[in-house]
CSV table of C-alpha atoms and ligand atoms in Angstrom, one decimal:
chain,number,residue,atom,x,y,z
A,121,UNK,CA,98.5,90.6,100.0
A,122,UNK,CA,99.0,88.8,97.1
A,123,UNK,CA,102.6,88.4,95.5
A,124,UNK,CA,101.8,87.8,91.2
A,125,UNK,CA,105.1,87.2,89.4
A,126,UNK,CA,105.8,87.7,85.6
A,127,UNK,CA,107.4,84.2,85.8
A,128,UNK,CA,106.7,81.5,89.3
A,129,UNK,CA,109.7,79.5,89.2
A,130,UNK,CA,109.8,79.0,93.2
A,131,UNK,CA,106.3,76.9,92.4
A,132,UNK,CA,107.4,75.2,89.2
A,133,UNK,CA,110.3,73.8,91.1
A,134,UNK,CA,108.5,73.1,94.3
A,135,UNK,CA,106.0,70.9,92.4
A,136,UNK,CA,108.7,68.9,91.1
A,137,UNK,CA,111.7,69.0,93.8
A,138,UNK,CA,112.0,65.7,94.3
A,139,UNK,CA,112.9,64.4,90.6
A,140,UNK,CA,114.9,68.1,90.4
A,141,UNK,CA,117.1,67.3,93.8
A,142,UNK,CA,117.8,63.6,92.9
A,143,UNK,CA,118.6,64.8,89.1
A,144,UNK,CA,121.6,67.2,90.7
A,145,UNK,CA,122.9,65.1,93.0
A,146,UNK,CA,123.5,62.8,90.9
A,147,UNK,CA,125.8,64.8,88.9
A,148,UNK,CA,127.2,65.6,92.2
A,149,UNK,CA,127.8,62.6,93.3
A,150,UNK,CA,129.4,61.4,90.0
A,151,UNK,CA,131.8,64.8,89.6
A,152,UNK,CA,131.1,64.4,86.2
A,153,UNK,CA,130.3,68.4,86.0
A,154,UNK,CA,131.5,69.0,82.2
A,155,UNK,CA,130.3,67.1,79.2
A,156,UNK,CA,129.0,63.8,82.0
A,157,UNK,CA,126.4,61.8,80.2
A,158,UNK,CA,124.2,63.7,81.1
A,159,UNK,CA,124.2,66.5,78.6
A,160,UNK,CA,124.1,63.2,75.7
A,161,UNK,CA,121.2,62.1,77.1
A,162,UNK,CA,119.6,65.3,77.0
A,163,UNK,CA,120.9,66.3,73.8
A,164,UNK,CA,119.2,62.9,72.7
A,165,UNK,CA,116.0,63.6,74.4
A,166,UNK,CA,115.6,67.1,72.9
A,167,UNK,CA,116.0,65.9,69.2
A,168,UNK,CA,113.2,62.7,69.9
A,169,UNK,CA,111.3,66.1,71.2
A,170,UNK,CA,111.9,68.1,68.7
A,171,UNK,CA,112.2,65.6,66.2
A,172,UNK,CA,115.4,67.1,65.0
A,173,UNK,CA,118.0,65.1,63.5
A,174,UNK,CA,121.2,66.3,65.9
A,175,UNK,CA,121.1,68.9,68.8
A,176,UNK,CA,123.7,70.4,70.0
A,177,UNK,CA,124.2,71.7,73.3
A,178,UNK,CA,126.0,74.8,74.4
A,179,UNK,CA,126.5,78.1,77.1
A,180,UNK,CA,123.3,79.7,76.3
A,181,UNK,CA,120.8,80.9,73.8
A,182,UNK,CA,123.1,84.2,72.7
A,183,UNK,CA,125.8,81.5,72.2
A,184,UNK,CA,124.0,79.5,70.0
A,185,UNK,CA,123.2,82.2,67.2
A,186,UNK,CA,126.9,83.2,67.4
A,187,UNK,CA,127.7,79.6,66.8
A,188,UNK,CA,125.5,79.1,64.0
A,189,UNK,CA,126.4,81.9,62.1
A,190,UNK,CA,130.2,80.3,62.4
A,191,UNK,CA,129.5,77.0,61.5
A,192,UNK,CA,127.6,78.1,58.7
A,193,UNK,CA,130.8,80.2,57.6
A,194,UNK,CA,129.4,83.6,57.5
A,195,UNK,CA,132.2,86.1,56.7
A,196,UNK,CA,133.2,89.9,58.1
A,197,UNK,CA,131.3,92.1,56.0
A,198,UNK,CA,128.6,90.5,54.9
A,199,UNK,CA,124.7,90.7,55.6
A,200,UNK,CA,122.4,88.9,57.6
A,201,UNK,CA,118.3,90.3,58.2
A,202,UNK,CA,117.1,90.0,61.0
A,203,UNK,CA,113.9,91.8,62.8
A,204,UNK,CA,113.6,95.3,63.9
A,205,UNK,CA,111.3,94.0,67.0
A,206,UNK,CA,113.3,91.7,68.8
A,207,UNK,CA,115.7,91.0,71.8
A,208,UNK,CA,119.3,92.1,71.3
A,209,UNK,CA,121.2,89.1,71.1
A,210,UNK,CA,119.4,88.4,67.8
A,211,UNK,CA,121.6,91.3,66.4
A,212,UNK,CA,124.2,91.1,68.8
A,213,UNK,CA,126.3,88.6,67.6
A,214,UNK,CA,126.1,89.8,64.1
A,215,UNK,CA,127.5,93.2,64.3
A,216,UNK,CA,130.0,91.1,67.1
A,217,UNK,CA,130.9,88.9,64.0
A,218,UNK,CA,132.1,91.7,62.2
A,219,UNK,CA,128.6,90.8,59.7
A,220,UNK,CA,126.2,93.2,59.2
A,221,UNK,CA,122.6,93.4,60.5
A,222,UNK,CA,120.0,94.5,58.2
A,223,UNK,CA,117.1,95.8,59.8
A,224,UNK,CA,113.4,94.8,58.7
A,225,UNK,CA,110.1,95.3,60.3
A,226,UNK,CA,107.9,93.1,61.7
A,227,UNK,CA,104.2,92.3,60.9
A,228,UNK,CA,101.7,94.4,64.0
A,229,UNK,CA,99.3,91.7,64.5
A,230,UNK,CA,102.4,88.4,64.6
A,231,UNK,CA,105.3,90.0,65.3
A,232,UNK,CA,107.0,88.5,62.6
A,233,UNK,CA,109.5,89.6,60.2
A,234,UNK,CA,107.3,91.3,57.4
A,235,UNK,CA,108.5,88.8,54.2
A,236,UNK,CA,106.9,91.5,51.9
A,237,UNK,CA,110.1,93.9,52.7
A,238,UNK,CA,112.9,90.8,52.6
A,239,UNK,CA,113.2,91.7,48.6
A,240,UNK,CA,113.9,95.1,49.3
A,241,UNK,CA,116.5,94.4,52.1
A,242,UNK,CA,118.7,92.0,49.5
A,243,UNK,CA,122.3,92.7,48.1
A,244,UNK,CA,125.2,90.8,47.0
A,245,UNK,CA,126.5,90.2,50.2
A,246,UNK,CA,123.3,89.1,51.9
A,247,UNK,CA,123.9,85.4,53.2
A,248,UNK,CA,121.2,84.5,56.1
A,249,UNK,CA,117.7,85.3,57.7
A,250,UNK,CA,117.2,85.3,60.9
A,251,UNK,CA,113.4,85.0,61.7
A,252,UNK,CA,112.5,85.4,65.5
A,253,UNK,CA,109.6,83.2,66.9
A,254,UNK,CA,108.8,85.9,68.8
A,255,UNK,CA,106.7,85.0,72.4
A,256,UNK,CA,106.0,81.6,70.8
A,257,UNK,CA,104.4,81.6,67.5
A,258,UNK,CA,106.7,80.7,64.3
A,259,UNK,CA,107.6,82.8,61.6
A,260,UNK,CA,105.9,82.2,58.7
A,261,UNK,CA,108.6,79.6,57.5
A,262,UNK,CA,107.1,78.8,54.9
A,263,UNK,CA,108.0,81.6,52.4
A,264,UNK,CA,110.6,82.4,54.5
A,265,UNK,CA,112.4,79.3,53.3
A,266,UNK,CA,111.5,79.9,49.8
A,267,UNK,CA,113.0,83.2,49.5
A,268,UNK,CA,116.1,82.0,51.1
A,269,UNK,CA,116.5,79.2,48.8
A,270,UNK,CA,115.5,81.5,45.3
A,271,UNK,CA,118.4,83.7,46.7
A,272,UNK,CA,120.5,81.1,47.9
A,273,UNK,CA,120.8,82.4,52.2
A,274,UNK,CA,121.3,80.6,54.9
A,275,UNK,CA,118.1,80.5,57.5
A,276,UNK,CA,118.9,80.4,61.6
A,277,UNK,CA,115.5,80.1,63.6
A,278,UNK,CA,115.6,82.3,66.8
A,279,UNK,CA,113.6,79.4,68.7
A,280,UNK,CA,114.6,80.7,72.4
A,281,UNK,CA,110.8,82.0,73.0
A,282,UNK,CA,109.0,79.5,70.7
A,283,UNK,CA,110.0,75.9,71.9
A,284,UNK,CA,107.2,73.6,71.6
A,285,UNK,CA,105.5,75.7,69.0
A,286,UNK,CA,104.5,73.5,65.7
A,287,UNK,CA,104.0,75.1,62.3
A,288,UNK,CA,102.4,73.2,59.8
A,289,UNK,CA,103.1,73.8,55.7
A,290,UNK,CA,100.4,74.2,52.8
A,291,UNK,CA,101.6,70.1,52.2
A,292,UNK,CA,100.4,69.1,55.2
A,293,UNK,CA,103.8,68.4,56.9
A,294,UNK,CA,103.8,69.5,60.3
A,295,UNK,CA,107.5,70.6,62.3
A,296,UNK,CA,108.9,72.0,65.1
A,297,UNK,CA,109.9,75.6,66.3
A,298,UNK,CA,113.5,75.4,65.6
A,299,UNK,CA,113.7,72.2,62.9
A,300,UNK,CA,112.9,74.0,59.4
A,301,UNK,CA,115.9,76.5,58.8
A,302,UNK,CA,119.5,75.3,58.5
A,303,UNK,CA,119.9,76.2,62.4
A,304,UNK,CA,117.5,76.3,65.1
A,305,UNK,CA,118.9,78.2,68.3
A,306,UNK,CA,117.1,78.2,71.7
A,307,UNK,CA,117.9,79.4,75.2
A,308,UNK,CA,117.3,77.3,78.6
A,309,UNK,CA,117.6,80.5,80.1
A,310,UNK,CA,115.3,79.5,83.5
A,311,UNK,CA,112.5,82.3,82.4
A,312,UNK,CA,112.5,80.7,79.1
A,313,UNK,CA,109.5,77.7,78.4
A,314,UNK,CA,112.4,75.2,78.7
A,315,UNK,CA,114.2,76.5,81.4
A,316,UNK,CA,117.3,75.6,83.6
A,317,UNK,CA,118.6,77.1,86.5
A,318,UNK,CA,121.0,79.3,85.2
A,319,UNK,CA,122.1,79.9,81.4
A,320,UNK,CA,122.1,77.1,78.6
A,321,UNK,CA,121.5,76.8,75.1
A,322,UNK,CA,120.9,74.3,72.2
A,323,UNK,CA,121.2,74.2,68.6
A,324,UNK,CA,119.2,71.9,66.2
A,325,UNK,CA,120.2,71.0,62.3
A,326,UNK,CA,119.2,68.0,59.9
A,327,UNK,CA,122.5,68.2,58.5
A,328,UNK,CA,125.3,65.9,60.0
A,329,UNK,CA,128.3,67.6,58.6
A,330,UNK,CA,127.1,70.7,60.0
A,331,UNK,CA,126.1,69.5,63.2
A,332,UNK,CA,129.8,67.9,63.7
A,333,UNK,CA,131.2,71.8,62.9
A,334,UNK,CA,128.8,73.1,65.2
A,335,UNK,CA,129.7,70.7,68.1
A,336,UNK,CA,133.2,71.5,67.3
A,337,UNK,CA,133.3,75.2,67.9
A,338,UNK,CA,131.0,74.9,70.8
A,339,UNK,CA,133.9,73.0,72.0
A,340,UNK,CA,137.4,75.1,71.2
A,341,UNK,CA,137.5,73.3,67.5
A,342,UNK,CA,138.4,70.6,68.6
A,343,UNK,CA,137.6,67.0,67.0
A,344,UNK,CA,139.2,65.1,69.6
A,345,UNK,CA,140.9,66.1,72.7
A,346,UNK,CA,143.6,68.7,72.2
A,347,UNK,CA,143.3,68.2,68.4
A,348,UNK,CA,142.1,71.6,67.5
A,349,UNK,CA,140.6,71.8,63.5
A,350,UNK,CA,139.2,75.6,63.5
A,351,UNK,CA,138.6,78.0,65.7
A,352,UNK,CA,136.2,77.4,68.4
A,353,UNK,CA,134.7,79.1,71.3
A,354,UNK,CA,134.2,77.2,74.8
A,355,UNK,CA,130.3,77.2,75.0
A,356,UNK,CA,129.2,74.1,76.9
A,357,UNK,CA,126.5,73.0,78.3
A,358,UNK,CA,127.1,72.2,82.6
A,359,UNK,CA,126.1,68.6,83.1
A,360,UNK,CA,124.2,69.8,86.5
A,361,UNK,CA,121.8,71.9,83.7
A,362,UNK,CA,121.3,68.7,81.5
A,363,UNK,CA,120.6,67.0,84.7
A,364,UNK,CA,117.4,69.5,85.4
A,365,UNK,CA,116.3,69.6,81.8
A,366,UNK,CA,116.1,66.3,81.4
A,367,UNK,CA,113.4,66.6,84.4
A,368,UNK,CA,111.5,69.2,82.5
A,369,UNK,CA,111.6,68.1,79.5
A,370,UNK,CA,109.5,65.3,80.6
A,371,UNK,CA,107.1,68.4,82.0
A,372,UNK,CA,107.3,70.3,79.0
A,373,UNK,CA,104.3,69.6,77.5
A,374,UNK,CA,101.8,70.0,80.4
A,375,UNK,CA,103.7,73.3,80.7
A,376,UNK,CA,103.1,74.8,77.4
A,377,UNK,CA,99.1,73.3,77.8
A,378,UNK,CA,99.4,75.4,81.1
A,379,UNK,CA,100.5,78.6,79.4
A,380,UNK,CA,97.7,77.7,76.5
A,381,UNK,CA,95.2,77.8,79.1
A,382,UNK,CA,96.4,80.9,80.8
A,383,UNK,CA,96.3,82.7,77.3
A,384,UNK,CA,92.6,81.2,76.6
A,385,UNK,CA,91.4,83.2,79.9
A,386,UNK,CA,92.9,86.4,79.0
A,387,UNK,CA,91.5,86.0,75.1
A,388,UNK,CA,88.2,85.2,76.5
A,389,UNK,CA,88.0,88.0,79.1
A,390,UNK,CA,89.4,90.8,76.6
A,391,UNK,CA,87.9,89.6,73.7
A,392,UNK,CA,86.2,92.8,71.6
A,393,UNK,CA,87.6,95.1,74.0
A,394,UNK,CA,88.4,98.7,73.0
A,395,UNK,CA,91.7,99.3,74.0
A,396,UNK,CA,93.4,95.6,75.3
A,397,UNK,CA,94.4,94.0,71.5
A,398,UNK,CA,94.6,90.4,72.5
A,399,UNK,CA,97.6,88.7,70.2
A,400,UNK,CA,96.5,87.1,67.0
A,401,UNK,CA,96.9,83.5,67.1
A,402,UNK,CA,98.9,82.8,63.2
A,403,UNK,CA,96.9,80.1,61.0
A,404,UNK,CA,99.7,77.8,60.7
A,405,UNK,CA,101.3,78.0,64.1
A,406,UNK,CA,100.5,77.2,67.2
A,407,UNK,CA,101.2,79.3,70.3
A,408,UNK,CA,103.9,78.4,72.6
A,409,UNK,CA,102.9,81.6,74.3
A,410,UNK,CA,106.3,82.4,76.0
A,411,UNK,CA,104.9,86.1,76.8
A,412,UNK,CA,101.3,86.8,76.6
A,413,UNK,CA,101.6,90.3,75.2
A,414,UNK,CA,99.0,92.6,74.6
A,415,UNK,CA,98.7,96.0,72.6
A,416,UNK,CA,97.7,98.8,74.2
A,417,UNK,CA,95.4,101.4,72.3
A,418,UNK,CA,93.9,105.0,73.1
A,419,UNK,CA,95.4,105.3,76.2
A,420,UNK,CA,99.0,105.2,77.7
A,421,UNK,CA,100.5,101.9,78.0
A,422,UNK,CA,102.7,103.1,80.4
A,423,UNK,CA,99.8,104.7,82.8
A,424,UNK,CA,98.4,101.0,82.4
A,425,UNK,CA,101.7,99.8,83.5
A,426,UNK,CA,102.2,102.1,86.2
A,427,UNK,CA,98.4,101.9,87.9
A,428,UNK,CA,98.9,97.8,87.7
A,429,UNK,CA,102.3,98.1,89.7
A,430,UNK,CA,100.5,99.8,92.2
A,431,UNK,CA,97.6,97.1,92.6
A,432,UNK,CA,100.1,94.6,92.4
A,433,UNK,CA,100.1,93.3,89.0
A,434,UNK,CA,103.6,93.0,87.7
A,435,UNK,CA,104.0,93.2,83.6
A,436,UNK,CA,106.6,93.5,81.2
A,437,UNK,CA,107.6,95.9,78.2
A,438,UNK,CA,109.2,93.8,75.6
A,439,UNK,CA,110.5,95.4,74.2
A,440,UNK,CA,110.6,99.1,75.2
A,441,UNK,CA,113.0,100.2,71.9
A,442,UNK,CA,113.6,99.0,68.6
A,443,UNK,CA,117.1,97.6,67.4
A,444,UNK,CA,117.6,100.6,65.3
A,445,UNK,CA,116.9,102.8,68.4
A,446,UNK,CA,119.6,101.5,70.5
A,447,UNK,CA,122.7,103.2,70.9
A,448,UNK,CA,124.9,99.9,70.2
A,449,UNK,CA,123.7,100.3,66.6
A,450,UNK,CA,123.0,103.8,65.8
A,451,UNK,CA,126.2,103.7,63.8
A,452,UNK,CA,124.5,101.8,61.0
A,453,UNK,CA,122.7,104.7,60.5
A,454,UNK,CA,118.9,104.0,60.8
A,455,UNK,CA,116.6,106.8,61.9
A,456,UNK,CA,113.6,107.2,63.9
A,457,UNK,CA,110.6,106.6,61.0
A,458,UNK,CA,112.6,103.7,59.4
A,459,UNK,CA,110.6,100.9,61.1
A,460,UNK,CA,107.2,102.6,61.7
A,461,UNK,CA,105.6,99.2,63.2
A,462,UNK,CA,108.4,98.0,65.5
A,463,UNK,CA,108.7,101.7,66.7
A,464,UNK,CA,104.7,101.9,67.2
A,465,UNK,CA,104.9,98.3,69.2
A,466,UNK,CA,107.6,99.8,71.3
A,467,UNK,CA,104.8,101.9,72.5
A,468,UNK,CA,101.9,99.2,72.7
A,469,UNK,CA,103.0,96.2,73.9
A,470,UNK,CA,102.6,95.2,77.3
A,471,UNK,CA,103.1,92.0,78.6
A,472,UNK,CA,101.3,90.1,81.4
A,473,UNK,CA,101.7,87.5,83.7
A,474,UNK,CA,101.8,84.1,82.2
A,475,UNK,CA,104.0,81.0,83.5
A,476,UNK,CA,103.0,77.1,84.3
A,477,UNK,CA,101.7,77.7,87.8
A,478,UNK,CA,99.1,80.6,87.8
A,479,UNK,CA,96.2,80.4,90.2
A,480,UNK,CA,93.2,80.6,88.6
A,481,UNK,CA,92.2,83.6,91.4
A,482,UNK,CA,95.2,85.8,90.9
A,483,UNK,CA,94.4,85.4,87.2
A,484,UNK,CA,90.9,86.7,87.7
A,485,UNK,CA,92.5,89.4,89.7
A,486,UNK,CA,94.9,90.4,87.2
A,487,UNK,CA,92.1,90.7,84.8
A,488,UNK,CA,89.6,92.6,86.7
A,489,UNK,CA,92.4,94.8,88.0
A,490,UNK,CA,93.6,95.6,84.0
A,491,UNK,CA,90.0,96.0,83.5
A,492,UNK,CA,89.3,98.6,86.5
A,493,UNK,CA,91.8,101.1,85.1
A,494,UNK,CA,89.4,101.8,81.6
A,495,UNK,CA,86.3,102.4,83.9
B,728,PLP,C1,116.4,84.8,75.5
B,728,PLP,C2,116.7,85.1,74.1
B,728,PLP,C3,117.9,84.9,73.4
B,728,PLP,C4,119.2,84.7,74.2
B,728,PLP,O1,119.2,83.6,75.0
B,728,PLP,P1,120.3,83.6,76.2
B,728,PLP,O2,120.3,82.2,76.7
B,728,PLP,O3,119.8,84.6,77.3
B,728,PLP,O4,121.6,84.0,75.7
B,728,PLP,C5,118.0,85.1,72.1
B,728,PLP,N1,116.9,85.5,71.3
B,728,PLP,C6,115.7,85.6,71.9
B,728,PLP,C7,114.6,86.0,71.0
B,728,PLP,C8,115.5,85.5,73.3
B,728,PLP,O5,114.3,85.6,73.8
């Protein structure tokens, strides 16, 4: 029998035990298990990745966007946008920052937030975007940026799905997921493309006044040791976690080529069909391809689902409600019919397997397998 996974981290790691194991016992050796040089260097690494100026390292991906939005002084009561279609921690810390998220949908064939609506979410109290780089593709940042600077907003990239991912402007310049809005946020949550083995986060700026506040309330305010300037959080990332990413950092591009080559297949073998809606690949990004999500039309997505557990073949809903749906923030009074697309995706999208290691057969499997249940 064969055993697909959504995600093969037991291979990924396998493959590269040997730098992995020597990475974390060197940390243990050393005892050095909060703020050791290891979490500089990969901090370091990361921005001569990314090409960032400063990244900032902290808990986890949630922890970053909560961060961000402090640092970049957002007050109780005002209004941040932020995507109908996304995961919840997006939201989360908005509403958990006494702000207020503002709902707008996304775009069907990108997933992105639709920037033909952002004029008609605007008020006086409106300070930030959030655009989501949702499973791997940018936003389009372009006008994205150009509305938040006519209307003078901050802009926080959701990065955690879209690390890698390189959008290119009408000039010609060419930048990284993450490294055009005033804060870039990502996850190392181990699922994610840059993963560790358990939770971790990083935030990425240009500016260095803002990249000492957000180091500083990662780490309880503080400037130096027990001299505490504003009011932090403790948000760190372990040194044992920089230890590992700085192994697979060095990996990270052979693992997004992986997860291109795995999304070529599945193109290729649902290309034109009826009722499997390959993703759209955006003109000016390219495809980190975190989840390789699929629409599902003229039949049930969740029959799909179900026959395809039954032969086997995991796959994921992301994401099975919209934010407006969700009981945590039915009190800002949306209603089913206020997001038509996000609601309609809710019901489409299916997500296969797709992750660095996939075996060429299982692929082929998974394919003919989806392919069985239309004939
Ligand atoms: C994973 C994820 C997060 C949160 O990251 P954590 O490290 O799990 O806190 C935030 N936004 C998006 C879009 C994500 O996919």
């Amino acid at each position: 029998m064969r055993s697909i996974q959504m995600v093969d981290l037991k291979s990924q790691y396998v493959a590269i035990k040997a730098e992995v194991d020597q990475a974390i016992q060197g940390v243990i050796d050393t005892t050095a298990f909060i703020n050791g040089p290891q979490v500089k260097e990969f901090s370091n690494a990361l921005a001569a990745y990314t090409g960032a100026k400063y990244v900032i390292t902290c808990g986890n991906g949630t922890d970053a966007l909560q961060i961000a939005m402090m640092g970049l002084g957002f007050q109780p009561g005002q209004e941040v946008i932020v995507p109908a279609f996304t995961y919840v921690a997006t939201a989360e810390v908005i509403a958990l920052l006494g702000l207020k998220p503002v709902f707008i949908d996304v775009i069907a064939d990108t997933y992105e937030l639709d920037i033909s609506q952002l004029e008609s979410k605007l008020t006086s109290k409106t300070v930030g975007i959030v655009p989501v780089h949702l499973y791997g593709q940018c936003s389009n940042m372009e006008e994205i940026l150009a509305f938040a600077a006519t209307h003078n907003l901050k802009v926080i990239e959701d990065t955690a799905q879209a690390i890698g991912a390189k959008y290119t402007f009408s000039d010609g310049r060419t930048c990284q997921a993450g490294t055009m809005g005033d804060v870039g946020t990502t996850s190392f949550f181990p699922s994610k493309n840059l993963g560790c083995y358990g939770d971790g986060g990083a935030m990425f700026t240009n500016d260095e006044k803002l990249a000492e506040k957000l180091w500083m309330i990662a780490n309880h305010g503080q400037k130096k040791k027990y001299n505490h300037h504003i009011v932090g959080v403790n948000s760190r990332l372990d040194t044992v976690q920089a230890a590992i990413l700085n192994v697979k950092l060095q990996h990270l591009d052979r693992y997004s080529a992986s997860r291109n080559q795995v999304a070529d297949k599945y193109d290729a073998a649902f290309a034109g069909h009826p009722n499997v809606k390959t993703p759209v690949r955006a003109h000016n990004s390219t495809h980190a391809f975190h989840q390789y999500t699929v629409q599902i039309e003229g039949v049930s997505r969740d029959e799909l689902k179900a026959y395809l557990a039954e032969k086997g073949v995991p796959s994921m809903v992301y994401y099975p409600l919209s934010l407006h749906q969700q009981v945590a923030y039915m009190d800002l009074g949306f209603k089913n019919g206020d997001f038509p697309v996000s609601e309609s995706l809710c019901l489409k999208v299916l997500s296969l397997p797709i992750h660095t290691e996939m075996i060429a057969d299982d692929q082929e499997y998974i394919i003919e397998t989806i392919k069985s249940f239309f004939e």
